[in-house]
Amino acid sequence: MTDTIPCSATEVHILSLLETIKQQQDQLVAKVNYLSSRLNSTPGPDVGMPDNIQFPLEQLEAVEAFEMFLKEPSNGPARQSVISSLASIGGQDVKRVTWNILARLFTDEVSHQINWKGVNNKKSFSRMATKILLFSAVRKNTVTRSATDAEVTKHAIRWFNLAADRATRRRVPPQATQTE
C-alpha cells in the first residue's frame, strides 16, 4: 500500500523548488553560525595569568601549575578571562569547538598523557579543574551555547583517544615515494 498524493506537474515543480530552497537555507544557516563563531576569534590577553603558564601547555608540570591556578579562589576574574578567550576560538559545532579548545590548551605530547578516567597511569581529565573550564568555554561560544555535558564529554574523550595518533603523525616525516 502506497500513500501517494496525486499532484499536478506544477505542484511537483513547486515542491522541488521548495526542497532546493530548504537545502540552500540549511547551508546558509551553517555558514552564518560559522562566521558568527569566528567573529571574535582573536583571543584576548591572558589577564592575570602567571608567567609560567602559556598555551598550549607543553609539559605535565605546566598542566599541574594551571590546575593549581584554576583551583585558587582569588583567580576567579583571570579564570573568567581564560574562559572568554577560549570561547572565542570558534568552530562550526560542539565537536569542533571542543576539539579546538583542547588543542589550544594542550600539545599532542601532553594530551597523550591524559585520558578521561586516568587509566594506564595517565592523568584523569574528568577529575581536573580544566574539565569545568572546558565546559564553560564551550557553552560561552555562541554556536555551542546549548551544548550538554554529555556532548562535550563525548568529544573530549574522543579527542584524548586520538592524541597518540596525532602525536605519531606529526613526529614521523612523510615517506618518500620510490620512483625506481
XYZ file of C-alpha atoms in Angstrom:
180
model
C 0.000 0.000 0.000
C 1.450 3.317 -1.023
C 0.214 6.641 0.211
C 0.814 8.844 -2.782
C -0.967 12.092 -3.189
C -1.836 12.988 -6.755
C -0.098 16.205 -7.809
C -0.054 18.200 -10.969
C 3.230 18.861 -12.748
C 3.162 22.410 -11.412
C 2.781 21.213 -7.825
C 5.656 18.743 -8.249
C 7.808 21.558 -9.628
C 6.900 23.851 -6.710
C 7.731 21.099 -4.190
C 11.061 20.555 -5.909
C 11.838 24.268 -5.715
C 10.857 24.344 -2.035
C 13.217 21.446 -1.322
C 16.047 23.302 -3.085
C 15.307 26.455 -1.084
C 15.329 24.426 2.150
C 18.748 22.945 1.321
C 20.136 26.388 0.497
C 18.734 27.790 3.734
C 20.375 24.981 5.733
C 23.703 25.792 4.067
C 23.294 29.496 4.821
C 22.468 28.804 8.476
C 25.621 26.687 8.784
C 27.704 29.459 7.200
C 26.192 32.158 9.428
C 26.889 30.028 12.514
C 30.474 29.505 11.380
C 31.015 33.209 10.673
C 29.481 34.299 13.968
C 31.768 31.889 15.825
C 34.761 33.386 14.002
C 33.676 36.980 14.602
C 35.612 37.278 17.861
C 38.234 34.667 17.054
C 41.221 36.675 18.253
C 41.946 35.522 21.785
C 42.162 38.203 24.402
C 45.197 38.740 26.569
C 45.842 36.268 29.362
C 44.935 38.752 32.082
C 46.250 37.685 35.467
C 47.857 34.522 34.143
C 51.115 33.528 35.817
C 54.186 33.865 33.609
C 54.872 30.131 33.834
C 51.535 29.254 32.174
C 51.496 29.562 28.387
C 49.095 27.841 25.977
C 49.358 25.217 24.734
C 50.617 23.515 27.887
C 53.717 21.581 26.838
C 54.521 19.531 29.956
C 52.579 17.819 32.733
C 54.246 20.210 35.206
C 52.613 23.102 33.341
C 49.278 21.254 33.484
C 49.693 20.887 37.264
C 50.547 24.594 37.601
C 47.469 25.507 35.547
C 45.300 23.229 37.711
C 46.593 24.966 40.861
C 45.870 28.331 39.236
C 42.279 27.270 38.431
C 41.639 25.947 41.949
C 42.789 29.164 43.639
C 39.617 31.136 44.519
C 41.353 34.501 44.178
C 41.962 33.788 40.467
C 38.243 33.973 39.598
C 38.458 37.043 37.307
C 41.500 35.660 35.500
C 39.729 32.291 35.133
C 36.759 34.080 33.523
C 39.151 35.842 31.171
C 40.643 32.489 30.143
C 37.137 31.094 29.553
C 36.247 34.085 27.344
C 39.487 33.752 25.422
C 38.965 30.024 24.834
C 35.295 30.520 23.897
C 36.336 32.887 21.126
C 38.431 30.217 19.378
C 35.405 29.171 17.360
C 34.197 26.165 15.436
C 31.161 25.003 13.496
C 29.621 22.642 16.054
C 30.124 21.178 19.542
C 32.764 18.726 18.321
C 34.901 21.337 16.532
C 34.622 23.915 19.329
C 35.560 21.284 21.938
C 38.478 19.982 19.865
C 39.720 23.498 19.033
C 39.718 24.494 22.717
C 41.516 21.298 23.759
C 44.091 21.837 21.001
C 44.697 25.366 22.324
C 45.091 24.044 25.892
C 47.347 21.016 25.344
C 50.095 19.941 22.955
C 49.682 16.493 21.426
C 52.540 15.204 23.574
C 50.817 16.322 26.787
C 47.368 15.170 25.660
C 48.860 11.716 25.063
C 49.494 11.550 28.839
C 45.875 12.364 29.734
C 42.657 10.409 29.307
C 39.139 10.729 30.660
C 39.349 8.235 33.533
C 43.079 8.256 34.257
C 43.686 4.605 33.383
C 47.104 3.250 32.321
C 48.972 5.688 34.594
C 47.590 8.722 32.764
C 46.156 11.882 34.276
C 42.366 11.841 34.686
C 40.772 14.728 32.781
C 37.375 14.037 34.375
C 38.843 14.993 37.771
C 40.684 18.100 36.580
C 39.535 21.686 37.103
C 40.314 22.170 33.406
C 37.265 19.998 32.616
C 34.968 22.618 34.172
C 36.879 25.317 32.289
C 36.312 23.399 29.021
C 32.569 23.011 29.670
C 32.255 26.729 30.488
C 34.230 27.833 27.430
C 32.238 25.583 25.076
C 28.966 26.951 26.453
C 30.163 30.548 26.247
C 30.761 30.143 22.497
C 27.763 31.499 20.564
C 27.436 28.426 18.319
C 27.531 25.885 21.162
C 25.671 27.786 23.870
C 23.225 24.899 24.438
C 25.811 22.083 24.484
C 25.205 19.408 27.113
C 27.798 17.879 29.438
C 27.293 14.569 27.635
C 28.083 16.083 24.226
C 31.230 17.863 25.396
C 32.335 14.778 27.348
C 31.887 12.524 24.313
C 34.020 14.779 22.109
C 36.671 15.328 24.805
C 37.025 11.565 25.334
C 37.467 11.048 21.597
C 39.986 13.899 21.339
C 42.154 12.374 24.064
C 41.788 8.900 22.498
C 43.186 10.260 19.229
C 46.127 12.034 20.910
C 48.547 9.171 20.235
C 47.657 9.228 16.534
C 48.144 12.994 16.326
C 51.484 12.862 18.138
C 52.746 9.991 15.959
C 51.589 11.594 12.723
C 53.452 14.820 13.494
C 56.655 13.082 14.595
C 57.055 10.776 11.601
C 58.379 12.504 8.468
C 56.388 11.827 5.297
C 57.539 8.727 3.439
C 59.380 9.377 0.186
C 57.842 7.587 -2.752
C 60.081 5.263 -4.700
C 60.254 6.024 -8.396
C 62.596 3.214 -9.390
